[in-house]
PDB file of C-alpha atoms in Angstrom:
ATOM      1  CA  MET A   1     -28.015   5.069  19.412  1.00 84.00           C
ATOM      2  CA  LYS A   2     -27.764   8.063  21.804  1.00 94.00           C
ATOM      3  CA  LYS A   3     -28.323   7.455  25.467  1.00 97.00           C
ATOM      4  CA  ILE A   4     -30.729   9.829  27.217  1.00 98.00           C
ATOM      5  CA  ASN A   5     -30.399   9.862  31.009  1.00 98.00           C
ATOM      6  CA  ILE A   6     -33.494  10.140  33.196  1.00 98.00           C
ATOM      7  CA  THR A   7     -33.932  11.525  36.693  1.00 98.00           C
ATOM      8  CA  GLU A   8     -36.870  10.025  38.523  1.00 98.00           C
ATOM      9  CA  LEU A   9     -38.831  12.556  40.645  1.00 98.00           C
ATOM     10  CA  VAL A  10     -41.464  10.420  42.339  1.00 98.00           C
ATOM     11  CA  LEU A  11     -39.822  10.488  45.804  1.00 98.00           C
ATOM     12  CA  ARG A  12     -39.707  14.293  45.915  1.00 98.00           C
ATOM     13  CA  ASP A  13     -41.157  16.650  43.332  1.00 98.00           C
ATOM     14  CA  GLY A  14     -43.938  14.259  42.259  1.00 98.00           C
ATOM     15  CA  HIS A  15     -45.629  14.022  45.626  1.00 98.00           C
ATOM     16  CA  GLN A  16     -44.744  17.582  46.439  1.00 97.00           C
ATOM     17  CA  CYS A  17     -46.825  18.706  43.419  1.00 97.00           C
ATOM     18  CA  HIS A  18     -49.767  16.344  44.013  1.00 97.00           C
ATOM     19  CA  ILE A  19     -50.128  15.779  47.761  1.00 97.00           C
ATOM     20  CA  ALA A  20     -48.094  18.684  49.314  1.00 97.00           C
ATOM     21  CA  THR A  21     -45.035  16.493  50.077  1.00 97.00           C
ATOM     22  CA  ARG A  22     -46.989  14.220  52.362  1.00 97.00           C
ATOM     23  CA  LEU A  23     -45.424  10.855  51.444  1.00 97.00           C
ATOM     24  CA  ARG A  24     -43.924   9.398  54.559  1.00 97.00           C
ATOM     25  CA  THR A  25     -40.571   7.589  54.633  1.00 98.00           C
ATOM     26  CA  GLU A  26     -42.436   4.307  55.306  1.00 98.00           C
ATOM     27  CA  ASP A  27     -44.442   4.930  52.120  1.00 96.00           C
ATOM     28  CA  MET A  28     -41.227   5.188  50.100  1.00 98.00           C
ATOM     29  CA  LEU A  29     -39.023   2.402  51.348  1.00 98.00           C
ATOM     30  CA  PRO A  30     -40.952  -0.573  49.977  1.00 98.00           C
ATOM     31  CA  ILE A  31     -40.527   0.620  46.343  1.00 97.00           C
ATOM     32  CA  CYS A  32     -36.896   1.622  46.677  1.00 98.00           C
ATOM     33  CA  PRO A  33     -35.366  -1.757  45.700  1.00 97.00           C
ATOM     34  CA  MET A  34     -37.222  -1.618  42.365  1.00 97.00           C
ATOM     35  CA  LEU A  35     -36.366   2.023  41.705  1.00 98.00           C
ATOM     36  CA  ASP A  36     -32.778   1.320  42.599  1.00 98.00           C
ATOM     37  CA  ASN A  37     -32.452  -1.285  39.830  1.00 96.00           C
ATOM     38  CA  LEU A  38     -33.931   0.803  36.962  1.00 97.00           C
ATOM     39  CA  ASN A  39     -30.733   2.595  35.929  1.00 96.00           C
ATOM     40  CA  PHE A  40     -31.930   6.140  36.542  1.00 98.00           C
ATOM     41  CA  TRP A  41     -29.220   8.824  36.221  1.00 98.00           C
ATOM     42  CA  SER A  42     -30.382   9.936  39.656  1.00 98.00           C
ATOM     43  CA  ILE A  43     -33.380   9.703  41.982  1.00 98.00           C
ATOM     44  CA  GLU A  44     -34.591  12.998  43.449  1.00 98.00           C
ATOM     45  CA  ALA A  45     -35.572  12.158  47.018  1.00 98.00           C
ATOM     46  CA  TRP A  46     -34.754  15.052  49.289  1.00 98.00           C
ATOM     47  CA  GLY A  47     -34.657  18.818  49.478  1.00 97.00           C
ATOM     48  CA  GLY A  48     -37.326  21.237  48.286  1.00 95.00           C
ATOM     49  CA  ALA A  49     -40.236  21.052  50.740  1.00 96.00           C
ATOM     50  CA  THR A  50     -39.412  17.583  52.111  1.00 95.00           C
ATOM     51  CA  PHE A  51     -37.554  19.050  55.097  1.00 93.00           C
ATOM     52  CA  ASP A  52     -40.395  21.449  55.920  1.00 94.00           C
ATOM     53  CA  ALA A  53     -43.083  18.773  55.491  1.00 97.00           C
ATOM     54  CA  CYS A  54     -41.206  16.217  57.620  1.00 97.00           C
ATOM     55  CA  VAL A  55     -40.831  18.673  60.550  1.00 96.00           C
ATOM     56  CA  ARG A  56     -44.135  20.498  60.391  1.00 96.00           C
ATOM     57  CA  TYR A  57     -46.615  17.837  59.305  1.00 97.00           C
ATOM     58  CA  LEU A  58     -45.229  14.309  59.280  1.00 97.00           C
ATOM     59  CA  LYS A  59     -43.370  14.441  62.579  1.00 97.00           C
ATOM     60  CA  GLU A  60     -40.367  12.778  60.961  1.00 97.00           C
ATOM     61  CA  ASP A  61     -36.672  13.529  61.155  1.00 97.00           C
ATOM     62  CA  PRO A  62     -35.647  14.572  57.601  1.00 97.00           C
ATOM     63  CA  TRP A  63     -32.037  13.485  58.281  1.00 98.00           C
ATOM     64  CA  GLU A  64     -33.275  10.042  59.284  1.00 98.00           C
ATOM     65  CA  ARG A  65     -35.285   9.893  56.059  1.00 98.00           C
ATOM     66  CA  LEU A  66     -32.128  10.684  54.109  1.00 98.00           C
ATOM     67  CA  ALA A  67     -30.156   7.994  55.908  1.00 98.00           C
ATOM     68  CA  LYS A  68     -32.820   5.367  55.334  1.00 98.00           C
ATOM     69  CA  LEU A  69     -33.148   6.241  51.637  1.00 98.00           C
ATOM     70  CA  ARG A  70     -29.352   6.142  51.250  1.00 98.00           C
ATOM     71  CA  LYS A  71     -29.388   2.606  52.644  1.00 98.00           C
ATOM     72  CA  ALA A  72     -32.402   1.578  50.485  1.00 98.00           C
ATOM     73  CA  LEU A  73     -30.900   3.003  47.256  1.00 98.00           C
ATOM     74  CA  PRO A  74     -27.313   1.708  47.268  1.00 98.00           C
ATOM     75  CA  ASN A  75     -26.913   1.719  43.515  1.00 98.00           C
ATOM     76  CA  SER A  76     -28.482   5.117  42.787  1.00 98.00           C
ATOM     77  CA  LYS A  77     -27.345   8.707  42.986  1.00 98.00           C
ATOM     78  CA  ILE A  78     -29.624  10.571  45.369  1.00 98.00           C
ATOM     79  CA  GLN A  79     -30.434  14.056  44.168  1.00 98.00           C
ATOM     80  CA  MET A  80     -31.703  17.026  46.213  1.00 98.00           C
ATOM     81  CA  LEU A  81     -33.057  20.471  45.444  1.00 98.00           C
ATOM     82  CA  LEU A  82     -31.227  23.231  47.367  1.00 98.00           C
ATOM     83  CA  ARG A  83     -32.395  26.876  47.466  1.00 97.00           C
ATOM     84  CA  GLY A  84     -28.937  28.288  47.499  1.00 97.00           C
ATOM     85  CA  GLN A  85     -28.370  30.682  50.417  1.00 97.00           C
ATOM     86  CA  ASN A  86     -31.885  29.817  51.721  1.00 96.00           C
ATOM     87  CA  LEU A  87     -30.906  26.122  51.967  1.00 97.00           C
ATOM     88  CA  LEU A  88     -34.283  24.476  52.749  1.00 96.00           C
ATOM     89  CA  GLY A  89     -35.727  27.377  54.686  1.00 92.00           C
ATOM     90  CA  TYR A  90     -37.339  30.689  53.827  1.00 90.00           C
ATOM     91  CA  ARG A  91     -34.591  33.177  54.611  1.00 93.00           C
ATOM     92  CA  HIS A  92     -30.902  33.571  53.873  1.00 95.00           C
ATOM     93  CA  TYR A  93     -28.438  31.805  56.112  1.00 97.00           C
ATOM     94  CA  SER A  94     -24.797  32.696  56.811  1.00 97.00           C
ATOM     95  CA  ASP A  95     -22.068  31.204  54.646  1.00 98.00           C
ATOM     96  CA  ASP A  96     -20.782  28.935  57.422  1.00 98.00           C
ATOM     97  CA  VAL A  97     -24.224  27.451  57.921  1.00 98.00           C
ATOM     98  CA  VAL A  98     -24.645  26.927  54.165  1.00 98.00           C
ATOM     99  CA  GLU A  99     -21.316  25.135  53.930  1.00 98.00           C
ATOM    100  CA  MET A 100     -21.985  22.939  56.978  1.00 98.00           C
ATOM    101  CA  PHE A 101     -25.455  22.043  55.698  1.00 98.00           C
ATOM    102  CA  VAL A 102     -24.024  20.974  52.362  1.00 98.00           C
ATOM    103  CA  LYS A 103     -21.304  18.912  54.111  1.00 98.00           C
ATOM    104  CA  LYS A 104     -23.787  17.097  56.311  1.00 98.00           C
ATOM    105  CA  SER A 105     -26.129  16.479  53.323  1.00 98.00           C
ATOM    106  CA  ALA A 106     -23.186  14.978  51.455  1.00 98.00           C
ATOM    107  CA  ASP A 107     -22.094  12.958  54.468  1.00 98.00           C
ATOM    108  CA  ASN A 108     -25.575  11.506  54.823  1.00 97.00           C
ATOM    109  CA  GLY A 109     -26.072  10.450  51.227  1.00 97.00           C
ATOM    110  CA  VAL A 110     -26.789  13.245  48.762  1.00 98.00           C
ATOM    111  CA  ASP A 111     -24.804  12.819  45.559  1.00 98.00           C
ATOM    112  CA  VAL A 112     -26.313  15.501  43.257  1.00 98.00           C
ATOM    113  CA  PHE A 113     -27.117  18.990  44.441  1.00 98.00           C
ATOM    114  CA  ARG A 114     -29.419  20.972  42.182  1.00 98.00           C
ATOM    115  CA  VAL A 115     -28.783  24.529  43.377  1.00 98.00           C
ATOM    116  CA  PHE A 116     -31.029  27.367  42.333  1.00 98.00           C
ATOM    117  CA  ASP A 117     -32.126  30.895  43.146  1.00 97.00           C
ATOM    118  CA  ALA A 118     -35.684  31.843  42.142  1.00 94.00           C
ATOM    119  CA  LEU A 119     -34.512  35.176  40.737  1.00 95.00           C
ATOM    120  CA  ASN A 120     -31.326  33.744  39.124  1.00 97.00           C
ATOM    121  CA  ASP A 121     -29.142  35.862  41.469  1.00 96.00           C
ATOM    122  CA  ILE A 122     -25.746  34.157  41.158  1.00 96.00           C
ATOM    123  CA  ARG A 123     -24.690  35.660  44.541  1.00 96.00           C
ATOM    124  CA  ASN A 124     -27.267  33.425  46.281  1.00 97.00           C
ATOM    125  CA  ILE A 125     -25.947  30.167  44.816  1.00 97.00           C
ATOM    126  CA  GLU A 126     -22.225  30.759  44.714  1.00 98.00           C
ATOM    127  CA  VAL A 127     -21.467  29.614  48.243  1.00 98.00           C
ATOM    128  CA  SER A 128     -23.564  26.460  47.910  1.00 98.00           C
ATOM    129  CA  ILE A 129     -21.965  25.431  44.660  1.00 98.00           C
ATOM    130  CA  LYS A 130     -18.421  25.978  46.020  1.00 98.00           C
ATOM    131  CA  ALA A 131     -19.341  23.866  49.040  1.00 98.00           C
ATOM    132  CA  VAL A 132     -20.681  21.092  46.834  1.00 98.00           C
ATOM    133  CA  LYS A 133     -17.474  21.036  44.870  1.00 98.00           C
ATOM    134  CA  LYS A 134     -15.407  21.207  48.066  1.00 98.00           C
ATOM    135  CA  TYR A 135     -17.005  17.993  49.254  1.00 98.00           C
ATOM    136  CA  LYS A 136     -16.590  16.321  45.849  1.00 98.00           C
ATOM    137  CA  LYS A 137     -20.228  15.990  44.925  1.00 98.00           C
ATOM    138  CA  HIS A 138     -22.078  16.786  41.691  1.00 98.00           C
ATOM    139  CA  ALA A 139     -23.026  20.454  41.421  1.00 98.00           C
ATOM    140  CA  GLU A 140     -25.907  21.179  39.108  1.00 98.00           C
ATOM    141  CA  GLY A 141     -26.272  24.918  38.533  1.00 98.00           C
ATOM    142  CA  THR A 142     -29.819  25.931  37.682  1.00 98.00           C
ATOM    143  CA  ILE A 143     -31.478  28.420  35.419  1.00 98.00           C
ATOM    144  CA  SER A 144     -34.919  29.309  36.703  1.00 98.00           C
ATOM    145  CA  TYR A 145     -36.922  29.904  33.528  1.00 98.00           C
ATOM    146  CA  THR A 146     -39.418  32.713  33.252  1.00 97.00           C
ATOM    147  CA  THR A 147     -40.651  35.142  30.617  1.00 96.00           C
ATOM    148  CA  SER A 148     -40.296  38.948  30.565  1.00 96.00           C
ATOM    149  CA  PRO A 149     -38.759  41.584  28.287  1.00 95.00           C
ATOM    150  CA  VAL A 150     -35.377  40.882  29.738  1.00 95.00           C
ATOM    151  CA  HIS A 151     -35.533  37.100  30.077  1.00 96.00           C
ATOM    152  CA  ASN A 152     -34.414  36.182  26.577  1.00 97.00           C
ATOM    153  CA  ILE A 153     -32.006  33.613  25.116  1.00 97.00           C
ATOM    154  CA  GLU A 154     -29.006  35.955  25.546  1.00 97.00           C
ATOM    155  CA  TYR A 155     -29.803  36.381  29.220  1.00 98.00           C
ATOM    156  CA  PHE A 156     -30.123  32.637  29.867  1.00 98.00           C
ATOM    157  CA  VAL A 157     -26.957  31.830  27.908  1.00 98.00           C
ATOM    158  CA  SER A 158     -25.083  34.459  29.958  1.00 98.00           C
ATOM    159  CA  LEU A 159     -26.359  32.756  33.099  1.00 98.00           C
ATOM    160  CA  GLY A 160     -25.277  29.384  31.792  1.00 98.00           C
ATOM    161  CA  LYS A 161     -21.758  30.665  31.188  1.00 98.00           C
ATOM    162  CA  LYS A 162     -21.583  31.989  34.767  1.00 98.00           C
ATOM    163  CA  LEU A 163     -22.659  28.599  36.093  1.00 98.00           C
ATOM    164  CA  GLU A 164     -19.890  26.980  34.084  1.00 98.00           C
ATOM    165  CA  GLU A 165     -17.372  29.440  35.478  1.00 98.00           C
ATOM    166  CA  LEU A 166     -18.464  28.588  38.984  1.00 97.00           C
ATOM    167  CA  GLY A 167     -17.424  24.973  38.331  1.00 97.00           C
ATOM    168  CA  CYS A 168     -20.871  23.392  37.913  1.00 98.00           C
ATOM    169  CA  ASP A 169     -20.949  19.879  36.454  1.00 98.00           C
ATOM    170  CA  THR A 170     -24.297  20.253  34.681  1.00 98.00           C
ATOM    171  CA  ILE A 171     -26.838  22.949  33.905  1.00 98.00           C
ATOM    172  CA  ALA A 172     -30.491  22.420  34.766  1.00 98.00           C
ATOM    173  CA  ILE A 173     -33.265  24.377  33.031  1.00 98.00           C
ATOM    174  CA  LYS A 174     -35.931  24.612  35.692  1.00 98.00           C
ATOM    175  CA  ASP A 175     -39.305  25.424  34.163  1.00 98.00           C
ATOM    176  CA  MET A 176     -41.073  25.493  37.485  1.00 96.00           C
ATOM    177  CA  ALA A 177     -44.181  27.365  36.226  1.00 96.00           C
ATOM    178  CA  GLY A 178     -44.655  25.373  33.049  1.00 97.00           C
ATOM    179  CA  LEU A 179     -44.029  28.443  30.836  1.00 97.00           C
ATOM    180  CA  LEU A 180     -41.780  26.906  28.206  1.00 98.00           C
ATOM    181  CA  THR A 181     -43.119  26.177  24.755  1.00 98.00           C
ATOM    182  CA  PRO A 182     -41.657  23.574  22.391  1.00 98.00           C
ATOM    183  CA  GLU A 183     -40.028  26.196  20.155  1.00 98.00           C
ATOM    184  CA  ASP A 184     -38.507  28.141  23.078  1.00 98.00           C
ATOM    185  CA  THR A 185     -37.258  24.916  24.588  1.00 98.00           C
ATOM    186  CA  SER A 186     -35.543  23.987  21.357  1.00 98.00           C
ATOM    187  CA  ASN A 187     -33.973  27.423  21.011  1.00 98.00           C
ATOM    188  CA  LEU A 188     -32.821  27.608  24.643  1.00 98.00           C
ATOM    189  CA  VAL A 189     -31.291  24.155  24.738  1.00 98.00           C
ATOM    190  CA  THR A 190     -29.606  24.576  21.390  1.00 98.00           C
ATOM    191  CA  SER A 191     -28.069  27.842  22.536  1.00 98.00           C
ATOM    192  CA  LEU A 192     -26.793  26.428  25.843  1.00 98.00           C
ATOM    193  CA  VAL A 193     -25.294  23.409  24.183  1.00 98.00           C
ATOM    194  CA  LYS A 194     -23.582  25.661  21.644  1.00 98.00           C
ATOM    195  CA  ASN A 195     -22.289  28.181  24.083  1.00 98.00           C
ATOM    196  CA  THR A 196     -21.259  26.061  27.079  1.00 98.00           C
ATOM    197  CA  ASN A 197     -19.468  22.762  27.555  1.00 98.00           C
ATOM    198  CA  LEU A 198     -21.801  21.362  30.216  1.00 98.00           C
ATOM    199  CA  PRO A 199     -24.518  18.766  29.852  1.00 98.00           C
ATOM    200  CA  VAL A 200     -28.031  20.214  29.865  1.00 98.00           C
ATOM    201  CA  HIS A 201     -30.634  18.710  32.250  1.00 98.00           C
ATOM    202  CA  MET A 202     -34.295  19.534  31.485  1.00 98.00           C
ATOM    203  CA  HIS A 203     -36.901  19.966  34.201  1.00 98.00           C
ATOM    204  CA  CYS A 204     -40.339  21.021  33.064  1.00 98.00           C
ATOM    205  CA  HIS A 205     -43.640  20.977  35.009  1.00 98.00           C
ATOM    206  CA  ALA A 206     -46.649  19.729  33.108  1.00 98.00           C
ATOM    207  CA  THR A 207     -49.025  22.449  34.376  1.00 97.00           C
ATOM    208  CA  SER A 208     -49.715  23.931  30.928  1.00 96.00           C
ATOM    209  CA  GLY A 209     -49.811  20.584  29.146  1.00 97.00           C
ATOM    210  CA  LEU A 210     -46.679  21.221  27.056  1.00 98.00           C
ATOM    211  CA  ALA A 211     -44.025  19.472  29.148  1.00 98.00           C
ATOM    212  CA  SER A 212     -43.964  16.135  27.336  1.00 98.00           C
ATOM    213  CA  ILE A 213     -43.427  17.881  24.006  1.00 98.00           C
ATOM    214  CA  ASN A 214     -40.838  20.119  25.593  1.00 98.00           C
ATOM    215  CA  LEU A 215     -38.801  17.128  26.887  1.00 98.00           C
ATOM    216  CA  ILE A 216     -38.745  15.601  23.392  1.00 98.00           C
ATOM    217  CA  LYS A 217     -37.719  18.929  21.781  1.00 98.00           C
ATOM    218  CA  ALA A 218     -35.024  19.313  24.502  1.00 98.00           C
ATOM    219  CA  VAL A 219     -33.596  15.880  23.669  1.00 98.00           C
ATOM    220  CA  GLU A 220     -33.649  16.616  19.951  1.00 98.00           C
ATOM    221  CA  ALA A 221     -31.805  19.898  20.664  1.00 98.00           C
ATOM    222  CA  GLY A 222     -29.041  18.160  22.609  1.00 98.00           C
ATOM    223  CA  ALA A 223     -30.191  17.850  26.260  1.00 98.00           C
ATOM    224  CA  GLU A 224     -28.555  14.771  27.799  1.00 98.00           C
ATOM    225  CA  ILE A 225     -30.664  14.370  30.940  1.00 98.00           C
ATOM    226  CA  ILE A 226     -34.388  14.881  31.522  1.00 98.00           C
ATOM    227  CA  ASP A 227     -36.642  14.767  34.553  1.00 98.00           C
ATOM    228  CA  THR A 228     -39.764  12.560  34.631  1.00 98.00           C
ATOM    229  CA  CYS A 229     -41.999  11.213  37.363  1.00 98.00           C
ATOM    230  CA  ASN A 230     -43.544   7.752  37.768  1.00 98.00           C
ATOM    231  CA  SER A 231     -47.104   7.814  36.505  1.00 97.00           C
ATOM    232  CA  SER A 232     -48.540   7.425  39.988  1.00 97.00           C
ATOM    233  CA  TYR A 233     -47.625  11.107  40.682  1.00 98.00           C
ATOM    234  CA  ALA A 234     -47.147  12.433  37.118  1.00 98.00           C
ATOM    235  CA  ASP A 235     -48.733  15.118  34.994  1.00 97.00           C
ATOM    236  CA  GLY A 236     -50.921  17.957  36.217  1.00 96.00           C
ATOM    237  CA  ALA A 237     -48.745  20.254  38.327  1.00 97.00           C
ATOM    238  CA  SER A 238     -46.077  17.526  38.309  1.00 98.00           C
ATOM    239  CA  HIS A 239     -44.026  16.183  35.428  1.00 98.00           C
ATOM    240  CA  PRO A 240     -44.428  13.963  32.391  1.00 98.00           C
ATOM    241  CA  ALA A 241     -44.810  10.248  33.204  1.00 98.00           C
ATOM    242  CA  THR A 242     -41.554   8.324  33.101  1.00 98.00           C
ATOM    243  CA  GLU A 243     -43.150   5.336  31.377  1.00 98.00           C
ATOM    244  CA  SER A 244     -44.627   7.341  28.556  1.00 98.00           C
ATOM    245  CA  ILE A 245     -41.443   9.323  27.876  1.00 98.00           C
ATOM    246  CA  VAL A 246     -39.378   6.130  27.861  1.00 98.00           C
ATOM    247  CA  VAL A 247     -41.722   4.630  25.258  1.00 98.00           C
ATOM    248  CA  ALA A 248     -41.618   7.823  23.179  1.00 98.00           C
ATOM    249  CA  LEU A 249     -37.801   8.087  23.268  1.00 98.00           C
ATOM    250  CA  GLU A 250     -37.134   4.458  22.527  1.00 96.00           C
ATOM    251  CA  GLY A 251     -39.624   4.654  19.648  1.00 96.00           C
ATOM    252  CA  MET A 252     -37.572   7.530  18.262  1.00 97.00           C
ATOM    253  CA  GLY A 253     -34.401   5.547  18.399  1.00 97.00           C
ATOM    254  CA  TYR A 254     -32.949   6.787  21.636  1.00 97.00           C
ATOM    255  CA  LYS A 255     -31.652   4.549  24.425  1.00 97.00           C
ATOM    256  CA  THR A 256     -32.776   5.033  28.022  1.00 97.00           C
ATOM    257  CA  GLY A 257     -31.587   1.802  29.679  1.00 96.00           C
ATOM    258  CA  ILE A 258     -34.871   1.580  31.665  1.00 96.00           C
ATOM    259  CA  ASP A 259     -36.798  -1.689  31.672  1.00 93.00           C
ATOM    260  CA  LEU A 260     -40.479  -0.769  31.554  1.00 91.00           C
ATOM    261  CA  SER A 261     -41.606  -4.228  32.624  1.00 91.00           C
TER     262      SER A 261
END
């Protein structure tokens, strides 16, 4: 029985999609002990717009949030989304700032860094990935999926190989716009599994209504990790519900290790 690992997104991408990242730290801490004991591969809880929302709207210290979540999730890997050279801002920062930000994020509790550039420009993620590896954390190189005459399977496989060469530990397919179809998901995951030696991690927004099918097709094609979100903040612009996907996978003979009760 093959094990499929699950990353839970409710503490970051889920509420970012549904309520503009307005969950406060005090809203998160009470559920952390239960999340911490559910055997998720990782829990995404920082990065993306959380830094911005904390500072601009919630009047919280994002570093304090990370420290509190680290203490509340002792058995879990905390994952963050990092915009490469942009870090968590909206412009490029110098290499020394990027390296120090990665170091302090690692020091304060981040275990898995999902590093991406919206235009798949390797130059904008190289410094971040090298810093993550320098500080001995998990570097997840990311393919930002889109469609165009040039964004074909060959292009994405080439990108996956470059991420492998950079020393990434896993490859994430980030379908942020919900553009993937089941057939394209199957072809893309199959090609990445065949042409690289890295585990594939599938991230697919449910905006178009296809994400649940895409996750299943990704698993069947060889993806080892998938992203889901607790049903309280699932579906719509967010992600397929964790509970539903666990039921589906276990009914198909896969093992998730997650106790639904």
